[in-house]
């Protein structure tokens, strides 16, 4: 396996946490990694002998993605994507500017043949015993989508669910505002018809927002606007509820003691919902493995992102996707 | 105040729970109510002398809304809306078929002059001490919206926040996938420009999904597709998390005892998130007060819906909305 190129400069906690996560993945998983970034910044950290691919520039977390990628040709993000394009790396991992990570991957690696638009696929944890996460896509790459792109998202999501979670014939659903084929926007209705007519996936129909964090579907397909709003709504409502529960637990000495008893049983749940444990989002439809971790990624998040990148490379994700796509 | 027309036949638990809630509102609040429905069905229940407006038909929960309203002219939903139109009632309340309730109100009461489309406004609980709910609209009436309609939703939502929660100058936000004006779909960007140019509301810019259940904004505006998906995503993620926490609490005898200690402190939180306590959604932009409760409404939900209907009638909601609308 070729090395996994980790953008050492991207993320709110870069480069220290990124380097720590990459080094841990190299040590514990034997993952071949290279760190892409400014040599002078990385020289202050313990990189444990991991190879450094120099890149003199950094695209900031709030910089305009398209401009950043165009102007900063020697940025860590652009160089990481080029390493994959040029066959020097097997995958890229970044916790940096999400838009710039997508643009770098798209512009440097290019799209898989026949793919209309790449999509961000994110695993949504399902707090039900034995359930695998629900893969939600597109989680934010394309604010507007055609029905044909949604069909491709269904095909790519299904292939990812098989590879990542070992699901033989994943149930793929379309996110809408009612189960009936007649519900939703014109694009959703058109996509429903195309999927129902047969698109090489096991289409189980429409699902609603309440079904995402359940075991109703293995893959939930939507446009990038709805997907991004949905994802952040889940994050926000879980954070609000966890905060309120924590507050109630601090009410009295008695509740604090009760909370201590419960904590060992609540921690596994809390961990299962922590995005640091899910391994990050995948950009599907580009000609290479690209993992985009959230901006606040810790070393654990990067460790898990490298782990998933390695699994996807070893499982031949990109060839699998190329095989299932109906070209547009 | 004219009576509030309660659709006695609509909802999964109709007519018993509906009647019980309406009767309780009449008794405890002195609210003037009439029950609209099949006299023979209501004769078996204790209606406590509340007037009954006869309607021989019922539009089923899963019936096609447009067809149902067109064909069942003597249904409880249509008759309730007609009572408002004809000045025999001041408001309608229904836990029935949501689409049919919207269609009845729209077709019988008509739109307020200048309103492009009515919108469903729903209060989203914010589990932060002292915070008022966030009003989210449109929560499902219009799967596709123009920018001008979104501006009207902002104006109507702002007026509702003032009237319902006593907020002097509500902060109104647009739901998008980033705070920048350049983020989102073309319609969202256009609506952003219109609101920023001045539309008679205090526009605070874009918010993301994670901000809805926080005190970031008093009103969050979106199209009915995104709003409905968002609302159901919140319901689903809260249900999943509460279920998982309850499961963890049942792990051992010790955790069950700890849970008993915590329960009195968690119950107020649980109640604050229970849609039965929020008073239901309002259909804004029709020429009358129309409250749409969720299908599984208990008597408590109907009691609260009647309470809110009364407040909205006494506070002159409809004239207030007419005043703030920029006609399209």
PDB file of C-alpha atoms in Angstrom, chain A residues 38-321:
ATOM      1  CA  UNK A  38       5.586  23.257   6.629  1.00  0.00           C
ATOM      2  CA  UNK A  39       8.874  21.592   7.657  1.00  0.00           C
ATOM      3  CA  UNK A  40       9.686  24.359  10.151  1.00  0.00           C
ATOM      4  CA  UNK A  41       6.335  23.933  11.957  1.00  0.00           C
ATOM      5  CA  UNK A  42       6.699  20.162  12.007  1.00  0.00           C
ATOM      6  CA  UNK A  43      10.310  20.319  13.221  1.00  0.00           C
ATOM      7  CA  UNK A  44       9.079  21.424  16.655  1.00  0.00           C
ATOM      8  CA  UNK A  45       6.988  18.260  17.047  1.00  0.00           C
ATOM      9  CA  UNK A  46       7.797  14.586  17.590  1.00  0.00           C
ATOM     10  CA  UNK A  47       7.138  13.184  14.128  1.00  0.00           C
ATOM     11  CA  UNK A  48       8.723   9.849  15.071  1.00  0.00           C
ATOM     12  CA  UNK A  49      10.587   9.505  11.809  1.00  0.00           C
ATOM     13  CA  UNK A  50       7.463   9.800   9.636  1.00  0.00           C
ATOM     14  CA  UNK A  51       8.343  11.177   6.201  1.00  0.00           C
ATOM     15  CA  UNK A  52       7.492  14.819   5.630  1.00  0.00           C
ATOM     16  CA  UNK A  53       6.307  16.101   2.257  1.00  0.00           C
ATOM     17  CA  UNK A  54       7.113  19.802   2.309  1.00  0.00           C
ATOM     18  CA  UNK A  55       4.400  22.374   1.529  1.00  0.00           C
ATOM     19  CA  UNK A  56       5.143  26.013   2.307  1.00  0.00           C
ATOM     20  CA  UNK A  57       1.578  27.366   2.409  1.00  0.00           C
ATOM     21  CA  UNK A  58      -1.554  26.805   4.513  1.00  0.00           C
ATOM     22  CA  UNK A  59      -5.140  27.419   3.427  1.00  0.00           C
ATOM     23  CA  UNK A  60      -6.880  28.936   6.457  1.00  0.00           C
ATOM     24  CA  UNK A  61     -10.002  27.418   7.987  1.00  0.00           C
ATOM     25  CA  UNK A  62     -12.112  30.405   6.935  1.00  0.00           C
ATOM     26  CA  UNK A  63     -10.422  31.247   3.664  1.00  0.00           C
ATOM     27  CA  UNK A  64     -12.449  31.174   0.444  1.00  0.00           C
ATOM     28  CA  UNK A  65     -11.983  27.550  -0.723  1.00  0.00           C
ATOM     29  CA  UNK A  66     -11.813  28.127  -4.489  1.00  0.00           C
ATOM     30  CA  UNK A  67      -9.495  31.128  -4.185  1.00  0.00           C
ATOM     31  CA  UNK A  68      -7.308  29.349  -1.649  1.00  0.00           C
ATOM     32  CA  UNK A  69      -6.794  26.312  -3.865  1.00  0.00           C
ATOM     33  CA  UNK A  70      -6.157  28.464  -6.941  1.00  0.00           C
ATOM     34  CA  UNK A  71      -3.638  30.775  -5.287  1.00  0.00           C
ATOM     35  CA  UNK A  72      -1.865  28.523  -2.806  1.00  0.00           C
ATOM     36  CA  UNK A  73      -0.372  25.946  -5.126  1.00  0.00           C
ATOM     37  CA  UNK A  74       2.186  24.966  -2.491  1.00  0.00           C
ATOM     38  CA  UNK A  75      -0.363  24.475   0.287  1.00  0.00           C
ATOM     39  CA  UNK A  76      -0.524  21.273   2.311  1.00  0.00           C
ATOM     40  CA  UNK A  77      -4.012  20.487   0.971  1.00  0.00           C
ATOM     41  CA  UNK A  78      -3.079  20.910  -2.680  1.00  0.00           C
ATOM     42  CA  UNK A  79       0.168  18.956  -2.226  1.00  0.00           C
ATOM     43  CA  UNK A  80      -1.648  16.106  -0.448  1.00  0.00           C
ATOM     44  CA  UNK A  81      -4.140  15.825  -3.314  1.00  0.00           C
ATOM     45  CA  UNK A  82      -1.308  15.942  -5.864  1.00  0.00           C
ATOM     46  CA  UNK A  83       0.489  13.128  -4.074  1.00  0.00           C
ATOM     47  CA  UNK A  84      -2.581  10.928  -4.654  1.00  0.00           C
ATOM     48  CA  UNK A  85      -2.947  12.094  -8.255  1.00  0.00           C
ATOM     49  CA  UNK A  86       0.706  11.362  -8.992  1.00  0.00           C
ATOM     50  CA  UNK A  87       0.654   7.893  -7.484  1.00  0.00           C
ATOM     51  CA  UNK A  88       2.900   8.826  -4.565  1.00  0.00           C
ATOM     52  CA  UNK A  89       0.109   8.361  -2.016  1.00  0.00           C
ATOM     53  CA  UNK A  90      -2.917   6.082  -1.829  1.00  0.00           C
ATOM     54  CA  UNK A  91      -5.223   8.469   0.041  1.00  0.00           C
ATOM     55  CA  UNK A  92      -5.430  11.926   1.597  1.00  0.00           C
ATOM     56  CA  UNK A  93      -6.707  12.839   5.049  1.00  0.00           C
ATOM     57  CA  UNK A  94      -7.433  16.425   6.114  1.00  0.00           C
ATOM     58  CA  UNK A  95      -9.172  18.181   9.009  1.00  0.00           C
ATOM     59  CA  UNK A  96      -8.674  21.517   7.277  1.00  0.00           C
ATOM     60  CA  UNK A  97     -11.007  23.886   5.429  1.00  0.00           C
ATOM     61  CA  UNK A  98     -13.717  21.494   4.187  1.00  0.00           C
ATOM     62  CA  UNK A  99     -14.476  23.409   1.011  1.00  0.00           C
ATOM     63  CA  UNK A 100     -10.799  23.673   0.151  1.00  0.00           C
ATOM     64  CA  UNK A 101     -10.264  19.963   0.841  1.00  0.00           C
ATOM     65  CA  UNK A 102     -13.115  19.100  -1.542  1.00  0.00           C
ATOM     66  CA  UNK A 103     -11.833  21.549  -4.167  1.00  0.00           C
ATOM     67  CA  UNK A 104      -8.255  20.244  -3.905  1.00  0.00           C
ATOM     68  CA  UNK A 105      -9.369  16.651  -4.305  1.00  0.00           C
ATOM     69  CA  UNK A 106     -11.715  17.478  -7.176  1.00  0.00           C
ATOM     70  CA  UNK A 107      -9.276  19.706  -9.062  1.00  0.00           C
ATOM     71  CA  UNK A 108      -6.139  17.609  -8.555  1.00  0.00           C
ATOM     72  CA  UNK A 109      -7.483  14.025  -8.560  1.00  0.00           C
ATOM     73  CA  UNK A 110     -10.388  14.692 -10.900  1.00  0.00           C
ATOM     74  CA  UNK A 111     -13.722  12.912 -10.984  1.00  0.00           C
ATOM     75  CA  UNK A 112     -14.225   9.227 -11.596  1.00  0.00           C
ATOM     76  CA  UNK A 113     -15.391   8.703 -15.197  1.00  0.00           C
ATOM     77  CA  UNK A 114     -19.156   9.299 -15.491  1.00  0.00           C
ATOM     78  CA  UNK A 115     -19.584  10.926 -12.075  1.00  0.00           C
ATOM     79  CA  UNK A 116     -21.692  14.102 -12.184  1.00  0.00           C
ATOM     80  CA  UNK A 117     -20.608  15.473  -8.827  1.00  0.00           C
ATOM     81  CA  UNK A 118     -18.643  14.037  -5.901  1.00  0.00           C
ATOM     82  CA  UNK A 119     -20.563  13.812  -2.617  1.00  0.00           C
ATOM     83  CA  UNK A 120     -19.584  13.891   1.037  1.00  0.00           C
ATOM     84  CA  UNK A 121     -20.622  10.680   2.810  1.00  0.00           C
ATOM     85  CA  UNK A 122     -20.757  10.798   6.593  1.00  0.00           C
ATOM     86  CA  UNK A 123     -21.434   7.948   9.016  1.00  0.00           C
ATOM     87  CA  UNK A 124     -24.216   8.896  11.444  1.00  0.00           C
ATOM     88  CA  UNK A 125     -24.059   6.850  14.660  1.00  0.00           C
ATOM     89  CA  UNK A 126     -27.160   4.820  15.489  1.00  0.00           C
ATOM     90  CA  UNK A 127     -27.494   4.301  19.272  1.00  0.00           C
ATOM     91  CA  UNK A 128     -29.208   0.923  18.939  1.00  0.00           C
ATOM     92  CA  UNK A 129     -27.489  -2.290  20.022  1.00  0.00           C
ATOM     93  CA  UNK A 130     -25.772  -3.983  17.088  1.00  0.00           C
ATOM     94  CA  UNK A 131     -26.701  -1.302  14.555  1.00  0.00           C
ATOM     95  CA  UNK A 132     -24.158   0.011  12.051  1.00  0.00           C
ATOM     96  CA  UNK A 133     -23.999   3.760  11.390  1.00  0.00           C
ATOM     97  CA  UNK A 134     -26.275   5.210   8.713  1.00  0.00           C
ATOM     98  CA  UNK A 135     -24.308   6.622   5.796  1.00  0.00           C
ATOM     99  CA  UNK A 136     -25.726  10.065   4.948  1.00  0.00           C
ATOM    100  CA  UNK A 137     -24.787  11.651   1.635  1.00  0.00           C
ATOM    101  CA  UNK A 138     -24.420  14.318   0.313  1.00  0.00           C
ATOM    102  CA  UNK A 139     -23.522  16.015   3.599  1.00  0.00           C
ATOM    103  CA  UNK A 140     -22.501  19.277   2.007  1.00  0.00           C
ATOM    104  CA  UNK A 141     -20.632  19.190  -1.291  1.00  0.00           C
ATOM    105  CA  UNK A 142     -23.482  20.265  -3.583  1.00  0.00           C
ATOM    106  CA  UNK A 143     -26.139  22.730  -2.407  1.00  0.00           C
ATOM    107  CA  UNK A 144     -28.249  21.853  -5.441  1.00  0.00           C
ATOM    108  CA  UNK A 145     -28.439  18.447  -7.093  1.00  0.00           C
ATOM    109  CA  UNK A 146     -30.083  16.830 -10.092  1.00  0.00           C
ATOM    110  CA  UNK A 147     -32.021  13.579  -9.763  1.00  0.00           C
ATOM    111  CA  UNK A 148     -29.283  11.783 -11.721  1.00  0.00           C
ATOM    112  CA  UNK A 149     -26.632  12.875  -9.222  1.00  0.00           C
ATOM    113  CA  UNK A 150     -28.815  11.650  -6.350  1.00  0.00           C
ATOM    114  CA  UNK A 151     -29.006   8.257  -8.071  1.00  0.00           C
ATOM    115  CA  UNK A 152     -25.211   8.182  -8.261  1.00  0.00           C
ATOM    116  CA  UNK A 153     -25.016   9.097  -4.568  1.00  0.00           C
ATOM    117  CA  UNK A 154     -27.268   6.099  -3.879  1.00  0.00           C
ATOM    118  CA  UNK A 155     -24.951   3.833  -5.874  1.00  0.00           C
ATOM    119  CA  UNK A 156     -21.780   5.153  -4.236  1.00  0.00           C
ATOM    120  CA  UNK A 157     -23.329   5.092  -0.754  1.00  0.00           C
ATOM    121  CA  UNK A 158     -24.411   1.498  -1.219  1.00  0.00           C
ATOM    122  CA  UNK A 159     -20.909   0.432  -2.294  1.00  0.00           C
ATOM    123  CA  UNK A 160     -19.418   2.268   0.694  1.00  0.00           C
ATOM    124  CA  UNK A 161     -21.841   0.620   3.153  1.00  0.00           C
ATOM    125  CA  UNK A 162     -20.861  -2.796   1.799  1.00  0.00           C
ATOM    126  CA  UNK A 163     -17.152  -2.122   2.005  1.00  0.00           C
ATOM    127  CA  UNK A 164     -17.057  -0.227   5.289  1.00  0.00           C
ATOM    128  CA  UNK A 165     -19.622  -2.130   7.329  1.00  0.00           C
ATOM    129  CA  UNK A 166     -19.728  -5.451   5.501  1.00  0.00           C
ATOM    130  CA  UNK A 167     -23.410  -5.126   4.622  1.00  0.00           C
ATOM    131  CA  UNK A 168     -24.225  -7.547   1.811  1.00  0.00           C
ATOM    132  CA  UNK A 169     -27.119  -5.689   0.175  1.00  0.00           C
ATOM    133  CA  UNK A 170     -27.535  -2.305   1.895  1.00  0.00           C
ATOM    134  CA  UNK A 171     -30.979  -0.704   2.145  1.00  0.00           C
ATOM    135  CA  UNK A 172     -30.824   2.671   0.417  1.00  0.00           C
ATOM    136  CA  UNK A 173     -33.414   5.364   1.133  1.00  0.00           C
ATOM    137  CA  UNK A 174     -34.176   8.836  -0.157  1.00  0.00           C
ATOM    138  CA  UNK A 175     -34.666  11.595   2.426  1.00  0.00           C
ATOM    139  CA  UNK A 176     -38.039  13.286   1.995  1.00  0.00           C
ATOM    140  CA  UNK A 177     -41.025  14.700   3.867  1.00  0.00           C
ATOM    141  CA  UNK A 178     -43.196  11.617   3.717  1.00  0.00           C
ATOM    142  CA  UNK A 179     -42.947   7.978   2.727  1.00  0.00           C
ATOM    143  CA  UNK A 180     -45.118   8.271  -0.376  1.00  0.00           C
ATOM    144  CA  UNK A 181     -43.417   8.560  -3.781  1.00  0.00           C
ATOM    145  CA  UNK A 182     -45.474  11.726  -4.367  1.00  0.00           C
ATOM    146  CA  UNK A 183     -43.928  13.578  -1.414  1.00  0.00           C
ATOM    147  CA  UNK A 184     -41.047  16.029  -1.688  1.00  0.00           C
ATOM    148  CA  UNK A 185     -39.522  18.501  -4.101  1.00  0.00           C
ATOM    149  CA  UNK A 186     -39.619  17.851  -7.864  1.00  0.00           C
ATOM    150  CA  UNK A 187     -35.991  16.637  -7.799  1.00  0.00           C
ATOM    151  CA  UNK A 188     -36.730  14.194  -4.984  1.00  0.00           C
ATOM    152  CA  UNK A 189     -39.788  12.846  -6.777  1.00  0.00           C
ATOM    153  CA  UNK A 190     -37.767  12.379  -9.966  1.00  0.00           C
ATOM    154  CA  UNK A 191     -34.957  10.631  -8.072  1.00  0.00           C
ATOM    155  CA  UNK A 192     -37.532   8.405  -6.384  1.00  0.00           C
ATOM    156  CA  UNK A 193     -38.861   7.324  -9.781  1.00  0.00           C
ATOM    157  CA  UNK A 194     -35.365   6.614 -11.126  1.00  0.00           C
ATOM    158  CA  UNK A 195     -34.371   4.602  -8.043  1.00  0.00           C
ATOM    159  CA  UNK A 196     -37.660   2.690  -8.000  1.00  0.00           C
ATOM    160  CA  UNK A 197     -37.207   1.815 -11.684  1.00  0.00           C
ATOM    161  CA  UNK A 198     -33.955   0.067 -10.765  1.00  0.00           C
ATOM    162  CA  UNK A 199     -30.539   1.615 -10.347  1.00  0.00           C
ATOM    163  CA  UNK A 200     -28.539  -1.342  -9.092  1.00  0.00           C
ATOM    164  CA  UNK A 201     -29.223  -0.658  -5.404  1.00  0.00           C
ATOM    165  CA  UNK A 202     -31.809  -2.067  -3.003  1.00  0.00           C
ATOM    166  CA  UNK A 203     -34.037   1.006  -2.854  1.00  0.00           C
ATOM    167  CA  UNK A 204     -36.324   0.931   0.178  1.00  0.00           C
ATOM    168  CA  UNK A 205     -38.191   4.167  -0.606  1.00  0.00           C
ATOM    169  CA  UNK A 206     -38.366   7.508   1.154  1.00  0.00           C
ATOM    170  CA  UNK A 207     -37.460   7.993   4.788  1.00  0.00           C
ATOM    171  CA  UNK A 208     -37.988  11.037   6.998  1.00  0.00           C
ATOM    172  CA  UNK A 209     -35.564  12.952   9.189  1.00  0.00           C
ATOM    173  CA  UNK A 210     -36.475  10.878  12.236  1.00  0.00           C
ATOM    174  CA  UNK A 211     -35.243   7.711  10.522  1.00  0.00           C
ATOM    175  CA  UNK A 212     -31.614   8.758  10.026  1.00  0.00           C
ATOM    176  CA  UNK A 213     -30.484   7.933  13.575  1.00  0.00           C
ATOM    177  CA  UNK A 214     -32.347   4.631  13.482  1.00  0.00           C
ATOM    178  CA  UNK A 215     -31.724   1.322  11.740  1.00  0.00           C
ATOM    179  CA  UNK A 216     -34.390   2.061   9.116  1.00  0.00           C
ATOM    180  CA  UNK A 217     -31.841   2.425   6.291  1.00  0.00           C
ATOM    181  CA  UNK A 218     -28.146   1.725   5.747  1.00  0.00           C
ATOM    182  CA  UNK A 219     -27.749   4.656   3.356  1.00  0.00           C
ATOM    183  CA  UNK A 220     -29.762   7.888   3.253  1.00  0.00           C
ATOM    184  CA  UNK A 221     -29.456  10.002   0.095  1.00  0.00           C
ATOM    185  CA  UNK A 222     -30.145  13.733  -0.126  1.00  0.00           C
ATOM    186  CA  UNK A 223     -28.794  16.940  -1.653  1.00  0.00           C
ATOM    187  CA  UNK A 224     -25.867  18.699   0.012  1.00  0.00           C
ATOM    188  CA  UNK A 225     -27.967  21.541   1.414  1.00  0.00           C
ATOM    189  CA  UNK A 226     -30.472  19.305   3.181  1.00  0.00           C
ATOM    190  CA  UNK A 227     -27.733  16.874   4.187  1.00  0.00           C
ATOM    191  CA  UNK A 228     -25.573  19.537   5.761  1.00  0.00           C
ATOM    192  CA  UNK A 229     -28.483  21.152   7.603  1.00  0.00           C
ATOM    193  CA  UNK A 230     -29.602  17.722   8.805  1.00  0.00           C
ATOM    194  CA  UNK A 231     -26.157  16.744  10.021  1.00  0.00           C
ATOM    195  CA  UNK A 232     -25.674  19.978  11.946  1.00  0.00           C
ATOM    196  CA  UNK A 233     -29.189  19.758  13.337  1.00  0.00           C
ATOM    197  CA  UNK A 234     -28.347  16.344  14.777  1.00  0.00           C
ATOM    198  CA  UNK A 235     -25.088  17.653  16.243  1.00  0.00           C
ATOM    199  CA  UNK A 236     -26.896  20.653  17.751  1.00  0.00           C
ATOM    200  CA  UNK A 237     -29.820  18.784  19.236  1.00  0.00           C
ATOM    201  CA  UNK A 238     -27.592  16.093  20.753  1.00  0.00           C
ATOM    202  CA  UNK A 239     -25.282  18.738  22.196  1.00  0.00           C
ATOM    203  CA  UNK A 240     -28.246  20.660  23.637  1.00  0.00           C
ATOM    204  CA  UNK A 241     -29.712  17.541  25.205  1.00  0.00           C
ATOM    205  CA  UNK A 242     -26.415  16.244  26.590  1.00  0.00           C
ATOM    206  CA  UNK A 243     -25.758  19.707  28.055  1.00  0.00           C
ATOM    207  CA  UNK A 244     -29.161  19.821  29.708  1.00  0.00           C
ATOM    208  CA  UNK A 245     -28.779  16.282  31.118  1.00  0.00           C
ATOM    209  CA  UNK A 246     -25.328  17.170  32.481  1.00  0.00           C
ATOM    210  CA  UNK A 247     -26.855  20.263  34.096  1.00  0.00           C
ATOM    211  CA  UNK A 248     -29.608  18.231  35.764  1.00  0.00           C
ATOM    212  CA  UNK A 249     -26.969  15.826  37.082  1.00  0.00           C
ATOM    213  CA  UNK A 250     -25.209  18.685  38.880  1.00  0.00           C
ATOM    214  CA  UNK A 251     -28.387  19.831  40.670  1.00  0.00           C
ATOM    215  CA  UNK A 252     -27.581  18.482  44.172  1.00  0.00           C
ATOM    216  CA  UNK A 253     -24.961  16.381  45.986  1.00  0.00           C
ATOM    217  CA  UNK A 254     -27.325  13.444  45.694  1.00  0.00           C
ATOM    218  CA  UNK A 255     -27.714  13.810  41.916  1.00  0.00           C
ATOM    219  CA  UNK A 256     -23.949  14.190  41.533  1.00  0.00           C
ATOM    220  CA  UNK A 257     -23.451  10.862  43.308  1.00  0.00           C
ATOM    221  CA  UNK A 258     -26.154   9.219  41.173  1.00  0.00           C
ATOM    222  CA  UNK A 259     -24.456  10.590  38.060  1.00  0.00           C
ATOM    223  CA  UNK A 260     -21.187   8.966  39.123  1.00  0.00           C
ATOM    224  CA  UNK A 261     -22.923   5.600  39.285  1.00  0.00           C
ATOM    225  CA  UNK A 262     -24.432   6.066  35.834  1.00  0.00           C
ATOM    226  CA  UNK A 263     -21.378   7.532  34.127  1.00  0.00           C
ATOM    227  CA  UNK A 264     -19.623   4.231  33.311  1.00  0.00           C
ATOM    228  CA  UNK A 265     -22.825   3.124  31.553  1.00  0.00           C
ATOM    229  CA  UNK A 266     -23.327   6.424  29.725  1.00  0.00           C
ATOM    230  CA  UNK A 267     -19.741   6.824  28.535  1.00  0.00           C
ATOM    231  CA  UNK A 268     -19.919   4.126  25.835  1.00  0.00           C
ATOM    232  CA  UNK A 269     -23.004   5.887  24.446  1.00  0.00           C
ATOM    233  CA  UNK A 270     -21.277   9.251  24.595  1.00  0.00           C
ATOM    234  CA  UNK A 271     -18.233   7.798  22.829  1.00  0.00           C
ATOM    235  CA  UNK A 272     -20.353   6.200  20.130  1.00  0.00           C
ATOM    236  CA  UNK A 273     -21.826   9.617  19.319  1.00  0.00           C
ATOM    237  CA  UNK A 274     -18.481  11.415  19.342  1.00  0.00           C
ATOM    238  CA  UNK A 275     -17.487  12.291  15.760  1.00  0.00           C
ATOM    239  CA  UNK A 276     -13.846  11.693  16.733  1.00  0.00           C
ATOM    240  CA  UNK A 277     -14.661   7.986  16.771  1.00  0.00           C
ATOM    241  CA  UNK A 278     -16.436   7.688  13.449  1.00  0.00           C
ATOM    242  CA  UNK A 279     -13.409   8.123  11.203  1.00  0.00           C
ATOM    243  CA  UNK A 280     -14.507  11.204   9.293  1.00  0.00           C
ATOM    244  CA  UNK A 281     -16.404  11.851   6.116  1.00  0.00           C
ATOM    245  CA  UNK A 282     -15.425  10.472   2.724  1.00  0.00           C
ATOM    246  CA  UNK A 283     -15.525  12.442  -0.493  1.00  0.00           C
ATOM    247  CA  UNK A 284     -16.943   9.909  -2.954  1.00  0.00           C
ATOM    248  CA  UNK A 285     -16.683  10.244  -6.725  1.00  0.00           C
ATOM    249  CA  UNK A 286     -13.171  11.662  -7.014  1.00  0.00           C
ATOM    250  CA  UNK A 287     -10.383   9.554  -8.444  1.00  0.00           C
ATOM    251  CA  UNK A 288      -8.786   8.687  -5.098  1.00  0.00           C
ATOM    252  CA  UNK A 289      -9.565   8.105  -1.441  1.00  0.00           C
ATOM    253  CA  UNK A 290     -10.193  11.418   0.334  1.00  0.00           C
ATOM    254  CA  UNK A 291     -11.140  11.619   4.005  1.00  0.00           C
ATOM    255  CA  UNK A 292     -12.335  14.925   5.428  1.00  0.00           C
ATOM    256  CA  UNK A 293     -12.309  15.117   9.213  1.00  0.00           C
ATOM    257  CA  UNK A 294     -14.130  17.813  11.139  1.00  0.00           C
ATOM    258  CA  UNK A 295     -12.247  20.993  11.968  1.00  0.00           C
ATOM    259  CA  UNK A 296     -11.925  20.314  15.680  1.00  0.00           C
ATOM    260  CA  UNK A 297     -10.366  16.877  15.125  1.00  0.00           C
ATOM    261  CA  UNK A 298      -8.251  15.517  17.971  1.00  0.00           C
ATOM    262  CA  UNK A 299      -5.396  13.059  17.517  1.00  0.00           C
ATOM    263  CA  UNK A 300      -7.968  10.279  18.049  1.00  0.00           C
ATOM    264  CA  UNK A 301     -10.041  11.597  15.125  1.00  0.00           C
ATOM    265  CA  UNK A 302      -6.973  11.606  12.879  1.00  0.00           C
ATOM    266  CA  UNK A 303      -5.950   8.133  14.055  1.00  0.00           C
ATOM    267  CA  UNK A 304      -9.415   6.861  13.119  1.00  0.00           C
ATOM    268  CA  UNK A 305      -9.406   8.761   9.819  1.00  0.00           C
ATOM    269  CA  UNK A 306      -6.110   7.117   8.823  1.00  0.00           C
ATOM    270  CA  UNK A 307      -7.495   3.736   9.905  1.00  0.00           C
ATOM    271  CA  UNK A 308     -10.559   4.172   7.668  1.00  0.00           C
ATOM    272  CA  UNK A 309      -8.419   5.497   4.791  1.00  0.00           C
ATOM    273  CA  UNK A 310      -6.279   2.373   4.998  1.00  0.00           C
ATOM    274  CA  UNK A 311      -9.352   0.111   5.030  1.00  0.00           C
ATOM    275  CA  UNK A 312     -10.806   1.914   2.010  1.00  0.00           C
ATOM    276  CA  UNK A 313      -7.530   1.653   0.070  1.00  0.00           C
ATOM    277  CA  UNK A 314      -7.106  -2.019   0.922  1.00  0.00           C
ATOM    278  CA  UNK A 315     -10.767  -2.667   0.061  1.00  0.00           C
ATOM    279  CA  UNK A 316     -10.396  -1.030  -3.364  1.00  0.00           C
ATOM    280  CA  UNK A 317     -13.033   1.633  -2.702  1.00  0.00           C
ATOM    281  CA  UNK A 318     -12.342   3.671  -5.836  1.00  0.00           C
ATOM    282  CA  UNK A 319     -12.501   0.731  -8.275  1.00  0.00           C
ATOM    283  CA  UNK A 320     -15.677  -0.456  -6.493  1.00  0.00           C
ATOM    284  CA  UNK A 321     -17.301   2.944  -6.958  1.00  0.00           C
TER     285      UNK A 321
END
